[in-house]
mmCIF file of C-alpha atoms in Angstrom:
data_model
loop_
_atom_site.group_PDB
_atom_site.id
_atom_site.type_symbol
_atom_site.label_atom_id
_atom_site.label_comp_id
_atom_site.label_asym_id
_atom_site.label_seq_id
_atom_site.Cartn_x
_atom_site.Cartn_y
_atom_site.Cartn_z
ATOM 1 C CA UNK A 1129 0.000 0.000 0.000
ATOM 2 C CA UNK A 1130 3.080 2.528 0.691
ATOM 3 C CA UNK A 1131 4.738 1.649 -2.402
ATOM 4 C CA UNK A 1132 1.647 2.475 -4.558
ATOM 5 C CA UNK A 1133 1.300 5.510 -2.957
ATOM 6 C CA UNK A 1134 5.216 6.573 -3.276
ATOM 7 C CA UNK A 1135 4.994 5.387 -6.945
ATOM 8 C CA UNK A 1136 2.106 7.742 -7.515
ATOM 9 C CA UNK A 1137 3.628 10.159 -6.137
ATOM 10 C CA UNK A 1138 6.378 10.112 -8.181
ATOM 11 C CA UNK A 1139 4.687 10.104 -11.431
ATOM 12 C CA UNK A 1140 2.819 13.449 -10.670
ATOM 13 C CA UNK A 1141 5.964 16.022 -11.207
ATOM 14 C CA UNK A 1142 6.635 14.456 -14.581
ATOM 15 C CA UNK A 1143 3.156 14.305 -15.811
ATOM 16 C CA UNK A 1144 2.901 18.053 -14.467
ATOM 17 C CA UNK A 1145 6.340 18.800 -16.795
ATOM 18 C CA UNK A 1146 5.405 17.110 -20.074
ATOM 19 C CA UNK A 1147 2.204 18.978 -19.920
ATOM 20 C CA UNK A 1148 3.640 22.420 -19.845
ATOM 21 C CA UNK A 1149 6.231 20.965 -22.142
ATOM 22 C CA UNK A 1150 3.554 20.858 -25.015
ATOM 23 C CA UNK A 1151 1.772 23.872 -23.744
ATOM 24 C CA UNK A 1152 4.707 25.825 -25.204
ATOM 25 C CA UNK A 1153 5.608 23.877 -28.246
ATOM 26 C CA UNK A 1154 2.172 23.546 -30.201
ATOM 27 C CA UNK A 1155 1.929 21.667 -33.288
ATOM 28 C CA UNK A 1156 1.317 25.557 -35.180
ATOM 29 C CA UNK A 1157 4.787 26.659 -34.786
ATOM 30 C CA UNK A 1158 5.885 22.745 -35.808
ATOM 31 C CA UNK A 1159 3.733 22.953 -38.992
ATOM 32 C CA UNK A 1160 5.218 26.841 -39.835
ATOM 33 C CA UNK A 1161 8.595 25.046 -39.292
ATOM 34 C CA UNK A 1162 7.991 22.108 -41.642
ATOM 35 C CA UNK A 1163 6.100 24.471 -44.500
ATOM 36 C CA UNK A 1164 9.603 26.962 -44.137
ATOM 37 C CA UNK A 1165 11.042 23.758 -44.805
ATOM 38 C CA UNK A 1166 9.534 22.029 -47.776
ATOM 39 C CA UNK A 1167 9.696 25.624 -49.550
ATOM 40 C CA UNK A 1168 13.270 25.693 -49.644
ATOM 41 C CA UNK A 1169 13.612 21.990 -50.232
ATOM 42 C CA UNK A 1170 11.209 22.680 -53.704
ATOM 43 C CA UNK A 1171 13.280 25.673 -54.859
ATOM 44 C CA UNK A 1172 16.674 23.734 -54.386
ATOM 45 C CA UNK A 1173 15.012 20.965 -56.516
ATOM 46 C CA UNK A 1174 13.869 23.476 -59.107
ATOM 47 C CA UNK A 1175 17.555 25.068 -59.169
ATOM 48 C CA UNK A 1176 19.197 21.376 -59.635
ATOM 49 C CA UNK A 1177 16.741 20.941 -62.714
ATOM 50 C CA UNK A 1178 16.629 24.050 -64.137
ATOM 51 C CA UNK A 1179 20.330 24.061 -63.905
ATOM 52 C CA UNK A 1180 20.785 20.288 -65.164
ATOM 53 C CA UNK A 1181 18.326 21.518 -68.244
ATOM 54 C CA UNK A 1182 20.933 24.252 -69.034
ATOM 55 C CA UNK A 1183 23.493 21.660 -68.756
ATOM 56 C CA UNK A 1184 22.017 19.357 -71.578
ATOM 57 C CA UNK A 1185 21.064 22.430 -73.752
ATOM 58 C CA UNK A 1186 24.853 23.832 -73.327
ATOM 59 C CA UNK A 1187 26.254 19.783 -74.055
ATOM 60 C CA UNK A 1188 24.105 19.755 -77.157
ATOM 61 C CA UNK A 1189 25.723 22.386 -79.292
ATOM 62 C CA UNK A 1190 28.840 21.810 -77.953
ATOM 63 C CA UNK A 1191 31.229 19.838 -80.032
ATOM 64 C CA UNK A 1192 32.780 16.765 -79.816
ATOM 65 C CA UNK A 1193 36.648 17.534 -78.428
ATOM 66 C CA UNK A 1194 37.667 14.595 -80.063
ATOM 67 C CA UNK A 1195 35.428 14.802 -83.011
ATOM 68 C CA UNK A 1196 35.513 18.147 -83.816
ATOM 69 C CA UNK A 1197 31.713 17.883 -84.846
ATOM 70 C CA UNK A 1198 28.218 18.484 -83.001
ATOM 71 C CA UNK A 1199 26.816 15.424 -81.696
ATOM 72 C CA UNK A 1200 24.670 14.234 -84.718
ATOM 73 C CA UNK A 1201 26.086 16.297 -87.287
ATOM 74 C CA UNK A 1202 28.091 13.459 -89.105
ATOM 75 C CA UNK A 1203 27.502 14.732 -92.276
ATOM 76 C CA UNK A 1204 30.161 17.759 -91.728
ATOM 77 C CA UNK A 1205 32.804 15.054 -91.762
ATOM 78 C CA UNK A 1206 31.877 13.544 -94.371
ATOM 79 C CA UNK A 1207 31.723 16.104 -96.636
ATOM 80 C CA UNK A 1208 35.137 17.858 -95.673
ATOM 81 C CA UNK A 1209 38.398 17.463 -97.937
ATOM 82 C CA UNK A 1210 39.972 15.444 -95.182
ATOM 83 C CA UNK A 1211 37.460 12.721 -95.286
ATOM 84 C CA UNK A 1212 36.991 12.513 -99.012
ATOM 85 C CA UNK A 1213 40.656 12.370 -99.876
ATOM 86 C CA UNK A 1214 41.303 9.265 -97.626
ATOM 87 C CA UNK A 1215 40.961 5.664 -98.650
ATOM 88 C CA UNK A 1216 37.294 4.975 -98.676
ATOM 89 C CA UNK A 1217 36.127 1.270 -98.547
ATOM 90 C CA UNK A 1218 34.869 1.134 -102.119
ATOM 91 C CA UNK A 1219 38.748 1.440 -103.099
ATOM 92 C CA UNK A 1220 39.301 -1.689 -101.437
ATOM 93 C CA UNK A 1221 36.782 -4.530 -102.372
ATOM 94 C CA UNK A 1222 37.672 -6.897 -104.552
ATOM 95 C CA UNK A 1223 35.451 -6.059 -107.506
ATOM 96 C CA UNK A 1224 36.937 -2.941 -107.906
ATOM 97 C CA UNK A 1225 37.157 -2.203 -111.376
ATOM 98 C CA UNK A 1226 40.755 -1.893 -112.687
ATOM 99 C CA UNK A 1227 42.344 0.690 -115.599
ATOM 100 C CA UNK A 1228 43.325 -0.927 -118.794
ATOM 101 C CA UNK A 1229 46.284 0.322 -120.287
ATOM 102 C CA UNK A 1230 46.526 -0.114 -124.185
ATOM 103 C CA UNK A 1231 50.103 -0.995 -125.901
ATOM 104 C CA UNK A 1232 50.615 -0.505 -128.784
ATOM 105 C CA UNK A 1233 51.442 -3.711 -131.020
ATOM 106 C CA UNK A 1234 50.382 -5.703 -127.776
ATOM 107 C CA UNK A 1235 47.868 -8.227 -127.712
ATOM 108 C CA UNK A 1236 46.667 -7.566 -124.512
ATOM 109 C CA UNK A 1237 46.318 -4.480 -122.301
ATOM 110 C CA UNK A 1238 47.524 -3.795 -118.960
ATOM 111 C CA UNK A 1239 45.126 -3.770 -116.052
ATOM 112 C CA UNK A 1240 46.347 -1.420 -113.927
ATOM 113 C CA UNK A 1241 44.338 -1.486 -110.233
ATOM 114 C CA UNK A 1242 42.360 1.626 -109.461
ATOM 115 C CA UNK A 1243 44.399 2.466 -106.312
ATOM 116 C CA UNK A 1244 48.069 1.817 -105.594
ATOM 117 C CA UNK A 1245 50.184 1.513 -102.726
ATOM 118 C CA UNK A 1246 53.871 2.835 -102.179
ATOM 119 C CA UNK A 1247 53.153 6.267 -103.180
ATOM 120 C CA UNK A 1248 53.134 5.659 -106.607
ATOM 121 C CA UNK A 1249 52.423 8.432 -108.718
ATOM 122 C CA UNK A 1250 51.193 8.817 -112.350
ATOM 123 C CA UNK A 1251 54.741 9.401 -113.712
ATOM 124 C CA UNK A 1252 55.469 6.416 -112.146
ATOM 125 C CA UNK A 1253 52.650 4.263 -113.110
ATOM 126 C CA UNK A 1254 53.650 5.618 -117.368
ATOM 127 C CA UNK A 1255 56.586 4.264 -116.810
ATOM 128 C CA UNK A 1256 55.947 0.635 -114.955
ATOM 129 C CA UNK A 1257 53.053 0.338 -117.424
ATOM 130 C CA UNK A 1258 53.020 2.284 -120.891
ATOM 131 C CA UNK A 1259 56.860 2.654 -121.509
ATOM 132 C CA UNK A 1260 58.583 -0.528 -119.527
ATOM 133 C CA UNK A 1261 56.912 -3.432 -121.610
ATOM 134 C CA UNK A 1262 57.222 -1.900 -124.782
ATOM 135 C CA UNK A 1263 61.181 -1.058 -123.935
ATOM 136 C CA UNK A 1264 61.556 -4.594 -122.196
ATOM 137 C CA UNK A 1265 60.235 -6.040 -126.040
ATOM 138 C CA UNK A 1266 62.482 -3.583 -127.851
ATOM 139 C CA UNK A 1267 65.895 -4.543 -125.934
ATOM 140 C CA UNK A 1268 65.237 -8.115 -126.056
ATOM 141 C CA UNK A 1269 64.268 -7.959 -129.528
ATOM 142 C CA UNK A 1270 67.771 -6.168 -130.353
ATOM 143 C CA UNK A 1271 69.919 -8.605 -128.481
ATOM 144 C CA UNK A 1272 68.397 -11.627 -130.513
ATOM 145 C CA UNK A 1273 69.141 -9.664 -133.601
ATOM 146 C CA UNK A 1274 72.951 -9.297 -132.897
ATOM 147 C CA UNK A 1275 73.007 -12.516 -131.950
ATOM 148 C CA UNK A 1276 71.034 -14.016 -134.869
ATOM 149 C CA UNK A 1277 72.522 -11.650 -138.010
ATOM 150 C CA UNK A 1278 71.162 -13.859 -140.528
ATOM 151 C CA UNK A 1279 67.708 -13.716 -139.113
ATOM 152 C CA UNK A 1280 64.790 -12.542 -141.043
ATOM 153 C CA UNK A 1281 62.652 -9.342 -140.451
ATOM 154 C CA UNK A 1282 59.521 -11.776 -140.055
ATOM 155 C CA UNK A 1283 61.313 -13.995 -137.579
ATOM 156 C CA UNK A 1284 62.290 -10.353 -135.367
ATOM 157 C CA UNK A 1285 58.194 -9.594 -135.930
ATOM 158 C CA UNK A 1286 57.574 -12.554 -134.230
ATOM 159 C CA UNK A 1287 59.904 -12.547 -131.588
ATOM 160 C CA UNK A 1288 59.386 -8.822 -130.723
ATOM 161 C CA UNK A 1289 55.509 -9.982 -130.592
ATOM 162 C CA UNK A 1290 56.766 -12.718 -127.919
ATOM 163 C CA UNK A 1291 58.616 -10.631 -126.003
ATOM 164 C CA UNK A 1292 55.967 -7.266 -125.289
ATOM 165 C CA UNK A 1293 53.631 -10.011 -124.553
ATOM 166 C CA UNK A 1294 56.190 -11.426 -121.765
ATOM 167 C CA UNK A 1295 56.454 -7.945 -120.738
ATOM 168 C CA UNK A 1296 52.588 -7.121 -120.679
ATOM 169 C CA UNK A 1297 52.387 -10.454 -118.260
ATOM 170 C CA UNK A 1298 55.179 -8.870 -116.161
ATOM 171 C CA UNK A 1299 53.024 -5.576 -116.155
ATOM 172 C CA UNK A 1300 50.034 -7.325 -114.872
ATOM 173 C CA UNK A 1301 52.020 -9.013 -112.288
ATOM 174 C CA UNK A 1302 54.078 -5.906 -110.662
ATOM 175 C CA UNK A 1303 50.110 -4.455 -111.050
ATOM 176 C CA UNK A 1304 48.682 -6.821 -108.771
ATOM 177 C CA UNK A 1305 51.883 -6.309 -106.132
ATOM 178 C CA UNK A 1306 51.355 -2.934 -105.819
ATOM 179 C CA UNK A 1307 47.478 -3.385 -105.837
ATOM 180 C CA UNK A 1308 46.495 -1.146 -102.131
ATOM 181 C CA UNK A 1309 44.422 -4.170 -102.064
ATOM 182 C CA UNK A 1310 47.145 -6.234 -101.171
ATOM 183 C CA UNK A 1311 48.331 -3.728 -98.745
ATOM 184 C CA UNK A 1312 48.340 -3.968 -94.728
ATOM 185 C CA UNK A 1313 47.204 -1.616 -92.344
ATOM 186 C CA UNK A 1314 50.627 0.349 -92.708
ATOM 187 C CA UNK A 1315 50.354 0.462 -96.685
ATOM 188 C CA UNK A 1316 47.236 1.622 -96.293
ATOM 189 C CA UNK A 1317 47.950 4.175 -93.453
ATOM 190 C CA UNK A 1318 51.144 5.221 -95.869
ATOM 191 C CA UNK A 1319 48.719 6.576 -98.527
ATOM 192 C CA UNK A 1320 46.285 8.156 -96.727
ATOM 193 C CA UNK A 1321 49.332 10.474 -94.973
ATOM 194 C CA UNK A 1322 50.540 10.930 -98.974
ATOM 195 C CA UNK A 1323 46.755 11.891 -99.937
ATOM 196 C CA UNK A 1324 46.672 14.601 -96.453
ATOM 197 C CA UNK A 1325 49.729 16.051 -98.028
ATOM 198 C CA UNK A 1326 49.330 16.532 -101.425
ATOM 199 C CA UNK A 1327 45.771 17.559 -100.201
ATOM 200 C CA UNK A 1328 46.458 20.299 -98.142
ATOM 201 C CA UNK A 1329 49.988 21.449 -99.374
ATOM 202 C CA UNK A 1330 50.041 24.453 -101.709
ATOM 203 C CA UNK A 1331 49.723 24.128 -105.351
ATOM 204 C CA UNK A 1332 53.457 24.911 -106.063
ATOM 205 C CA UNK A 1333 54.936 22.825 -103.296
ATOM 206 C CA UNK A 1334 53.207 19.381 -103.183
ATOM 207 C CA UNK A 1335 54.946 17.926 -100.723
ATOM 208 C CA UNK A 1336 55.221 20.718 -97.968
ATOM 209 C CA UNK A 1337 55.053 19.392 -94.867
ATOM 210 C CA UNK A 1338 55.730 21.581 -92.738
ATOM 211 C CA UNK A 1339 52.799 24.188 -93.062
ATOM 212 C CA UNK A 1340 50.715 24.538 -90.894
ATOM 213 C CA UNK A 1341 47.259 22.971 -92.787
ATOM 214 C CA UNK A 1342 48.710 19.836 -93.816
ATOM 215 C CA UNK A 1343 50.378 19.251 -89.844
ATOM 216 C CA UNK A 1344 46.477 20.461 -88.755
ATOM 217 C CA UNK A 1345 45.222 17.747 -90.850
ATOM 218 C CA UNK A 1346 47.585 14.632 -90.186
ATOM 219 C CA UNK A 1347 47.213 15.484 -86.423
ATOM 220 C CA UNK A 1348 43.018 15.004 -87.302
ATOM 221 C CA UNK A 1349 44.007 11.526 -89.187
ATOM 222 C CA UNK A 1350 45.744 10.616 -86.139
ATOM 223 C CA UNK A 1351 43.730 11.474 -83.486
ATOM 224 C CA UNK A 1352 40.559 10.054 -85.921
ATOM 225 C CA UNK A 1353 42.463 6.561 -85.871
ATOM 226 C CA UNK A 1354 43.272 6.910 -82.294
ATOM 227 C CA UNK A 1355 39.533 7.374 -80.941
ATOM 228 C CA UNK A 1356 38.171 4.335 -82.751
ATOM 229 C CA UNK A 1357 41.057 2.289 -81.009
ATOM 230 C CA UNK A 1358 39.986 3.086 -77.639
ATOM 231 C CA UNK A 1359 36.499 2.919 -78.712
ATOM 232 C CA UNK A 1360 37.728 -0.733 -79.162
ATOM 233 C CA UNK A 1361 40.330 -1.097 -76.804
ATOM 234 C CA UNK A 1362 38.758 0.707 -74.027
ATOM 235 C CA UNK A 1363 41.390 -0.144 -71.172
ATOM 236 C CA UNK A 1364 44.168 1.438 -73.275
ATOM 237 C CA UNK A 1365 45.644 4.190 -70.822
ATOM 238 C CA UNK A 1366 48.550 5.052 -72.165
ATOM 239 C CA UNK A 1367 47.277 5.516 -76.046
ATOM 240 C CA UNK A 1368 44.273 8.107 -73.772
ATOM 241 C CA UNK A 1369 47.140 10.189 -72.655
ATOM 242 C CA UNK A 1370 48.369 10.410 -76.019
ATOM 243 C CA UNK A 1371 45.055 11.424 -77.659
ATOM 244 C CA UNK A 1372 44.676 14.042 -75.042
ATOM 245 C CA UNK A 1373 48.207 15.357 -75.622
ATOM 246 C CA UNK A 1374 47.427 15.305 -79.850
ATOM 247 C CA UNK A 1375 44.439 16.767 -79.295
ATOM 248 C CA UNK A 1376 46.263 20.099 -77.503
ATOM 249 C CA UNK A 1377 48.877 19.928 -80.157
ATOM 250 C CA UNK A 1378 46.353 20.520 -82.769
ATOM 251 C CA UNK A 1379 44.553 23.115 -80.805
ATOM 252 C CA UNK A 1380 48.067 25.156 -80.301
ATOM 253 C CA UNK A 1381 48.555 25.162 -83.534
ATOM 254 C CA UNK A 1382 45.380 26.359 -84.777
ATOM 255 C CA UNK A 1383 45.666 29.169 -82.396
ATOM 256 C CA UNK A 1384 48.488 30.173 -83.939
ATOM 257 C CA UNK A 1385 46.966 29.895 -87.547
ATOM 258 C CA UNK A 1386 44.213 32.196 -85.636
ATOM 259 C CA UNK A 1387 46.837 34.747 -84.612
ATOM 260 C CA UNK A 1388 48.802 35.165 -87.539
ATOM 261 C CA UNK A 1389 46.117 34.904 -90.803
ATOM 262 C CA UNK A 1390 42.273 34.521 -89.755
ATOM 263 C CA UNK A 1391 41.313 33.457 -93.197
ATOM 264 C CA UNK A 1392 43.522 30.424 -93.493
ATOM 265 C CA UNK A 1393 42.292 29.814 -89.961
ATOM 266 C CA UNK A 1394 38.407 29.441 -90.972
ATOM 267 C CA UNK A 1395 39.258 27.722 -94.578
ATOM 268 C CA UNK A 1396 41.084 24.909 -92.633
ATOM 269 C CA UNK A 1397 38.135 24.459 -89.991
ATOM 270 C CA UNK A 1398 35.691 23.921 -92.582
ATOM 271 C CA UNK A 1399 38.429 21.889 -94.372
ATOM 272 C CA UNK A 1400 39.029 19.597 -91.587
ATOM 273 C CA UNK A 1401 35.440 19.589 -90.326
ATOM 274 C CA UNK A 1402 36.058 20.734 -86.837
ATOM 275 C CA UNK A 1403 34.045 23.246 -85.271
ATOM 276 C CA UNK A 1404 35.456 25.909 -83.327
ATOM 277 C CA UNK A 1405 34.341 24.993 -79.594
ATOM 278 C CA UNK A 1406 36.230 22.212 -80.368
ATOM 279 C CA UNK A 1407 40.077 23.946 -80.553
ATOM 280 C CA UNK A 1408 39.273 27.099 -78.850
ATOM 281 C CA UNK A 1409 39.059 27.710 -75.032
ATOM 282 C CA UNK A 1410 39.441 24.777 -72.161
ATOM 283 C CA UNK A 1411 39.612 21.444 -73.960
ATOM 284 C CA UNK A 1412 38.667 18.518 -71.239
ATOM 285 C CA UNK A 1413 39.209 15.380 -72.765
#
């Protein structure tokens, strides 16, 4: 009977406290607290979208660092110089049609392929094709004649008709090794760098490698060739540090271009197919 009433007693102060506890913390000023609350909890979500819709607008016009292009605007690439002077795929299949060269006196003509490797130009190709067979004939043809002196001019015909065709058939076979069919990945790498330089060299100096435009356009080739590697080869570290330090190569030198002659500087964007967000400013690759 004590302890009941001592444990009543007890309970009494505390019951007395928590009620003038809540007197002066109403649920009013808890609900003003919590609306304070929510407001600034929906403005800093509106802020993180608004500012996140900025951010896609601002990543959709901005071009590719690597690329050079807007996302989805492949057909600035493709319709550069750089990309139509380059090796295309239809160069290499193997119905490609070839060139005949005609000989004359020779029964058969020369098929020359459409493309060759080793740099091969068309002074070249004259010579392997038009004027070494018929010269091979004529030599061989002279030698049996001071060796035969009693030999008749129909017999010399005939043998001058055996040897252009021997030389034809030696034609068609130095043809098919220097087909850029036959070539590997360095042949074929060889002649697009030739292409880039007679492309974007000046008129009187072919082979000019050291201005500016034609170092602006094998750095593109390079770093081009580079990103579909990693695209394959994902895992590649060191080749990423290389791209990145291509990439601000090119950029440093088209600053300079900028600097020094402005028109150059916008003929050999629109050459290349790079936009100008793309070498101007911060590049983060």
């Amino acid at each position: 009977m004590l302890r009941a009433c001592l444990v009543q007693g007890s309970r009494a102060p505390a019951t007395i406290a928590s009620s003038s506890h809540s007197s002066l913390h109403t649920s009013a000023v808890l609900r003003v607290e919590s609306a304070r609350k929510r407001q600034a909890r929906l403005t800093k979500q509106k802020n993180l979208a608004k500012r996140e819709e900025l951010q896609q607008k601002a990543a959709a016009v901005r071009p590719h660092v690597v690329l050079g292009t807007i996302a989805g605007d492949d057909a600035k690439w493709a319709s550069c110089d750089l990309a139509r002077v380059l090796v295309r795929p239809e160069e290499l299949a193997p119905d490609a049609p070839p060139q005949n060269v005609h000989i004359p006196a020779a029964a058969a003509d020369v098929r020359v392929p459409s493309s060759l490797a080793f740099g091969l130009r068309e002074r070249e190709q004259r010579m392997l094709f038009e004027h070494l067979p018929l010269l091979s004939a004529d030599m061989a043809t002279r030698r049996e004649m001071y060796a035969m002196r009693s030999a008749k001019a129909e017999e010399m015909a005939a043998h001058h008709e055996k040897e252009l065709a021997a030389g034809v058939a030696q034609a068609n076979g130095v043809a098919a090794l220097v087909d850029l069919r036959n070539a590997n990945a360095a042949g074929i790498a060889f002649e697009n760098r030739r292409r880039v330089v007679a492309a974007f060299s000046e008129p009187g100096k072919p082979s000019d490698t050291g201005r500016t435009e034609v170092q602006a356009a094998l750095l593109t080739l390079q770093i081009r060739n580079l990103w579909k590697h990693l695209n394959e080869f994902k895992r590649d570290i060191a080749n990423r540090r290389s791209l990145r330090r291509l990439i601000h190569q090119r950029a440093k030198l088209l600053k300079y271009l900028k600097r020094t002659d402005r028109d150059r500087y916008d003929r050999i964007l629109e050459r290349l197919g790079l936009e100008p967000g793309a070498v101007e400013g911060e590049l983060v690759v």
